[in-house]
């Protein structure tokens, strides 16, 4: 009777072991089936991440190109503005010089009149006229001081070779003192403004044949 019980226990134990093995086999099979599914789910996620990285890299390159373009435009704008300032400054200087020369040229006839008035022989003047001429001379000196401050100077002509840039010959005369084409006498003073001729000197030039 005890032998039968032992056999029955063995059969039950063997059946339990077989059932456990079968259950383990099911679990393993389920795990194997789940792993490919998980791998399949990871692949789209990796593709999406790579696509996002590529898009970010493209956006960064576009932004860098835009910044470089803006820098070039800014540098060109700065250069254009600097050239504009130089050009306008030069134009203003030219205009101011032209206006200055025109004003001074209009003043020169006044200077001529002062000089003519002061050429009157002093011994022929009465006391009243002398005081009047003295006032003229004082004003003349003040006027010449103002012109000198503006850069106006007389052209030194007598004894100099004739130069059409500085002299205007109105007469040719014989001279024992000077050679041909040398300025003998100044009929009207000439003036320079810096290195430019404000008015040429009106002169007589030596000509000895």
Tab-separated table of C-alpha atoms in Angstrom:
chain	number	residue	atom	x	y	z
A	1	UNK	CA	0.000	0.000	0.000
A	2	UNK	CA	2.872	2.352	0.823
A	3	UNK	CA	4.499	1.601	-2.501
A	4	UNK	CA	1.449	2.761	-4.387
A	5	UNK	CA	1.460	6.022	-2.423
A	6	UNK	CA	5.135	6.575	-3.283
A	7	UNK	CA	4.474	6.062	-6.971
A	8	UNK	CA	1.558	8.425	-6.852
A	9	UNK	CA	3.673	11.126	-5.160
A	10	UNK	CA	6.372	10.729	-7.798
A	11	UNK	CA	3.827	11.082	-10.554
A	12	UNK	CA	2.436	14.206	-8.904
A	13	UNK	CA	5.951	15.640	-8.462
A	14	UNK	CA	6.858	14.884	-12.058
A	15	UNK	CA	3.602	16.442	-13.253
A	16	UNK	CA	4.345	19.561	-11.184
A	17	UNK	CA	7.831	19.796	-12.632
A	18	UNK	CA	6.512	19.422	-16.160
A	19	UNK	CA	3.895	22.086	-15.482
A	20	UNK	CA	6.611	24.418	-14.126
A	21	UNK	CA	8.797	23.835	-17.172
A	22	UNK	CA	5.876	24.506	-19.461
A	23	UNK	CA	5.132	27.717	-17.600
A	24	UNK	CA	8.789	28.798	-17.862
A	25	UNK	CA	8.776	28.041	-21.563
A	26	UNK	CA	5.711	30.273	-21.997
A	27	UNK	CA	7.355	33.078	-20.055
A	28	UNK	CA	10.548	32.835	-22.108
A	29	UNK	CA	8.593	32.791	-25.349
A	30	UNK	CA	6.629	35.853	-24.286
A	31	UNK	CA	9.885	37.630	-23.392
A	32	UNK	CA	11.427	36.778	-26.761
A	33	UNK	CA	8.359	38.104	-28.545
A	34	UNK	CA	8.427	41.336	-26.493
A	35	UNK	CA	12.128	42.164	-27.245
A	36	UNK	CA	11.695	42.599	-31.034
A	37	UNK	CA	8.646	44.710	-30.375
A	38	UNK	CA	10.704	46.916	-28.049
A	39	UNK	CA	13.533	47.158	-30.615
A	40	UNK	CA	11.028	48.097	-33.298
A	41	UNK	CA	9.737	50.866	-31.050
A	42	UNK	CA	13.257	52.219	-30.369
A	43	UNK	CA	14.155	52.520	-34.086
A	44	UNK	CA	11.590	55.273	-34.917
A	45	UNK	CA	12.596	57.155	-31.772
A	46	UNK	CA	16.277	57.094	-32.847
A	47	UNK	CA	15.324	58.278	-36.354
A	48	UNK	CA	13.277	61.136	-34.922
A	49	UNK	CA	16.175	62.204	-32.673
A	50	UNK	CA	18.614	62.181	-35.602
A	51	UNK	CA	16.175	64.178	-37.729
A	52	UNK	CA	15.824	66.735	-34.938
A	53	UNK	CA	19.622	67.036	-34.671
A	54	UNK	CA	19.926	67.479	-38.449
A	55	UNK	CA	17.221	70.174	-38.435
A	56	UNK	CA	18.936	71.996	-35.562
A	57	UNK	CA	22.274	71.858	-37.405
A	58	UNK	CA	20.663	73.252	-40.569
A	59	UNK	CA	19.001	76.070	-38.618
A	60	UNK	CA	22.331	76.931	-36.991
A	61	UNK	CA	24.077	77.105	-40.371
A	62	UNK	CA	21.313	79.352	-41.765
A	63	UNK	CA	21.580	81.622	-38.723
A	64	UNK	CA	25.390	81.833	-39.080
A	65	UNK	CA	25.070	82.713	-42.768
A	66	UNK	CA	22.507	85.415	-41.945
A	67	UNK	CA	24.798	86.897	-39.277
A	68	UNK	CA	27.769	86.907	-41.673
A	69	UNK	CA	25.648	88.623	-44.340
A	70	UNK	CA	24.496	91.277	-41.874
A	71	UNK	CA	28.093	91.914	-40.797
A	72	UNK	CA	29.168	92.406	-44.412
A	73	UNK	CA	26.276	94.768	-45.046
A	74	UNK	CA	27.123	96.733	-41.906
A	75	UNK	CA	30.784	97.011	-42.909
A	76	UNK	CA	29.813	98.169	-46.420
A	77	UNK	CA	27.424	100.701	-44.910
A	78	UNK	CA	30.175	102.017	-42.624
A	79	UNK	CA	32.580	102.339	-45.571
A	80	UNK	CA	29.952	104.121	-47.683
A	81	UNK	CA	29.184	106.529	-44.850
A	82	UNK	CA	32.879	107.262	-44.280
A	83	UNK	CA	33.319	107.984	-47.993
A	84	UNK	CA	30.226	110.199	-47.919
A	85	UNK	CA	31.613	112.201	-44.994
A	86	UNK	CA	34.969	112.658	-46.732
A	87	UNK	CA	33.289	113.684	-49.976
A	88	UNK	CA	30.936	116.176	-48.341
A	89	UNK	CA	33.767	117.593	-46.207
A	90	UNK	CA	35.851	118.108	-49.337
A	91	UNK	CA	32.939	119.719	-51.148
A	92	UNK	CA	32.261	122.058	-48.222
A	93	UNK	CA	35.931	123.048	-48.124
A	94	UNK	CA	35.946	123.776	-51.853
A	95	UNK	CA	32.767	125.837	-51.596
A	96	UNK	CA	34.105	127.804	-48.633
A	97	UNK	CA	37.364	128.506	-50.486
A	98	UNK	CA	35.485	129.715	-53.569
A	99	UNK	CA	33.240	131.972	-51.484
A	100	UNK	CA	36.248	133.288	-49.568
A	101	UNK	CA	38.113	134.100	-52.777
A	102	UNK	CA	35.094	135.893	-54.225
A	103	UNK	CA	34.671	138.027	-51.097
A	104	UNK	CA	38.355	138.926	-50.955
A	105	UNK	CA	38.441	139.743	-54.666
A	106	UNK	CA	35.603	142.194	-54.052
A	107	UNK	CA	37.587	143.788	-51.212
A	108	UNK	CA	40.736	144.366	-53.303
A	109	UNK	CA	39.368	147.394	-55.218
A	110	UNK	CA	38.758	149.040	-51.839
A	111	UNK	CA	42.401	148.404	-50.960
A	112	UNK	CA	43.429	149.943	-54.306
A	113	UNK	CA	41.454	153.093	-53.528
A	114	UNK	CA	43.093	153.400	-50.112
A	115	UNK	CA	46.535	153.083	-51.685
A	116	UNK	CA	45.760	155.719	-54.314
A	117	UNK	CA	44.579	158.108	-51.618
A	118	UNK	CA	47.760	157.549	-49.620
A	119	UNK	CA	49.965	158.305	-52.633
A	120	UNK	CA	49.158	162.020	-52.391
A	121	UNK	CA	52.392	163.957	-51.625
A	122	UNK	CA	52.422	164.814	-47.940
A	123	UNK	CA	54.037	168.228	-48.475
A	124	UNK	CA	51.031	169.380	-50.455
A	125	UNK	CA	48.546	168.608	-47.708
A	126	UNK	CA	47.187	171.084	-45.182
A	127	UNK	CA	47.136	170.165	-41.525
A	128	UNK	CA	43.454	169.251	-41.732
A	129	UNK	CA	44.039	167.026	-44.759
A	130	UNK	CA	47.048	165.394	-43.126
A	131	UNK	CA	44.956	164.341	-40.130
A	132	UNK	CA	42.336	163.056	-42.552
A	133	UNK	CA	44.952	161.076	-44.503
A	134	UNK	CA	46.377	159.750	-41.240
A	135	UNK	CA	42.937	158.342	-40.450
A	136	UNK	CA	42.857	156.785	-43.930
A	137	UNK	CA	46.247	155.209	-43.344
A	138	UNK	CA	45.168	153.753	-40.014
A	139	UNK	CA	42.083	152.159	-41.593
A	140	UNK	CA	44.205	150.879	-44.480
A	141	UNK	CA	46.637	149.204	-42.081
A	142	UNK	CA	43.762	147.584	-40.171
A	143	UNK	CA	42.312	146.294	-43.431
A	144	UNK	CA	45.647	144.856	-44.525
A	145	UNK	CA	46.058	143.196	-41.124
A	146	UNK	CA	42.691	141.482	-41.560
A	147	UNK	CA	43.633	140.321	-45.067
A	148	UNK	CA	46.980	138.987	-43.863
A	149	UNK	CA	45.217	136.960	-41.160
A	150	UNK	CA	43.106	135.404	-43.904
A	151	UNK	CA	46.281	134.443	-45.767
A	152	UNK	CA	46.313	137.276	-48.324
A	153	UNK	CA	49.779	138.563	-49.289
A	154	UNK	CA	51.035	140.885	-52.037
A	155	UNK	CA	52.836	139.402	-55.024
A	156	UNK	CA	56.467	140.493	-55.095
A	157	UNK	CA	56.748	141.398	-58.781
A	158	UNK	CA	59.370	144.087	-59.538
A	159	UNK	CA	62.658	142.550	-60.679
A	160	UNK	CA	61.078	139.096	-61.061
A	161	UNK	CA	60.878	137.219	-64.379
A	162	UNK	CA	57.463	137.575	-65.958
A	163	UNK	CA	55.163	134.707	-64.978
A	164	UNK	CA	51.635	134.603	-66.434
A	165	UNK	CA	50.488	132.754	-63.326
A	166	UNK	CA	51.212	135.819	-61.192
A	167	UNK	CA	51.561	138.742	-63.600
A	168	UNK	CA	49.397	140.457	-66.184
A	169	UNK	CA	51.586	142.361	-68.660
A	170	UNK	CA	49.919	145.489	-70.028
A	171	UNK	CA	52.987	147.194	-71.421
A	172	UNK	CA	56.504	146.437	-72.680
A	173	UNK	CA	59.149	149.107	-72.095
A	174	UNK	CA	62.851	149.539	-72.664
A	175	UNK	CA	64.946	149.276	-69.516
A	176	UNK	CA	68.599	149.843	-68.732
A	177	UNK	CA	68.188	148.142	-65.365
A	178	UNK	CA	66.407	144.894	-66.246
A	179	UNK	CA	66.776	142.204	-68.897
A	180	UNK	CA	64.031	141.215	-71.285
A	181	UNK	CA	60.853	139.719	-69.802
A	182	UNK	CA	61.568	141.032	-66.312
A	183	UNK	CA	58.931	143.042	-64.453
A	184	UNK	CA	59.923	146.711	-64.401
A	185	UNK	CA	56.975	148.349	-62.660
A	186	UNK	CA	53.698	147.389	-60.964
A	187	UNK	CA	50.651	149.332	-62.074
A	188	UNK	CA	48.227	147.441	-59.852
A	189	UNK	CA	49.194	145.206	-56.961
A	190	UNK	CA	48.587	141.486	-57.256
A	191	UNK	CA	47.674	139.225	-54.326
A	192	UNK	CA	48.007	135.584	-53.333
A	193	UNK	CA	45.645	133.615	-51.121
A	194	UNK	CA	47.875	130.893	-49.778
A	195	UNK	CA	49.418	129.354	-52.895
A	196	UNK	CA	46.605	130.504	-55.192
A	197	UNK	CA	46.579	133.709	-57.205
A	198	UNK	CA	43.797	135.879	-55.882
A	199	UNK	CA	44.534	138.585	-58.446
A	200	UNK	CA	47.546	138.824	-60.805
A	201	UNK	CA	49.722	141.926	-60.620
A	202	UNK	CA	49.258	144.359	-63.510
A	203	UNK	CA	52.825	145.100	-64.658
A	204	UNK	CA	55.195	146.626	-67.190
A	205	UNK	CA	57.726	144.203	-68.631
A	206	UNK	CA	61.218	145.014	-69.927
A	207	UNK	CA	61.826	144.648	-73.655
A	208	UNK	CA	65.114	145.860	-75.066
A	209	UNK	CA	64.712	144.559	-78.573
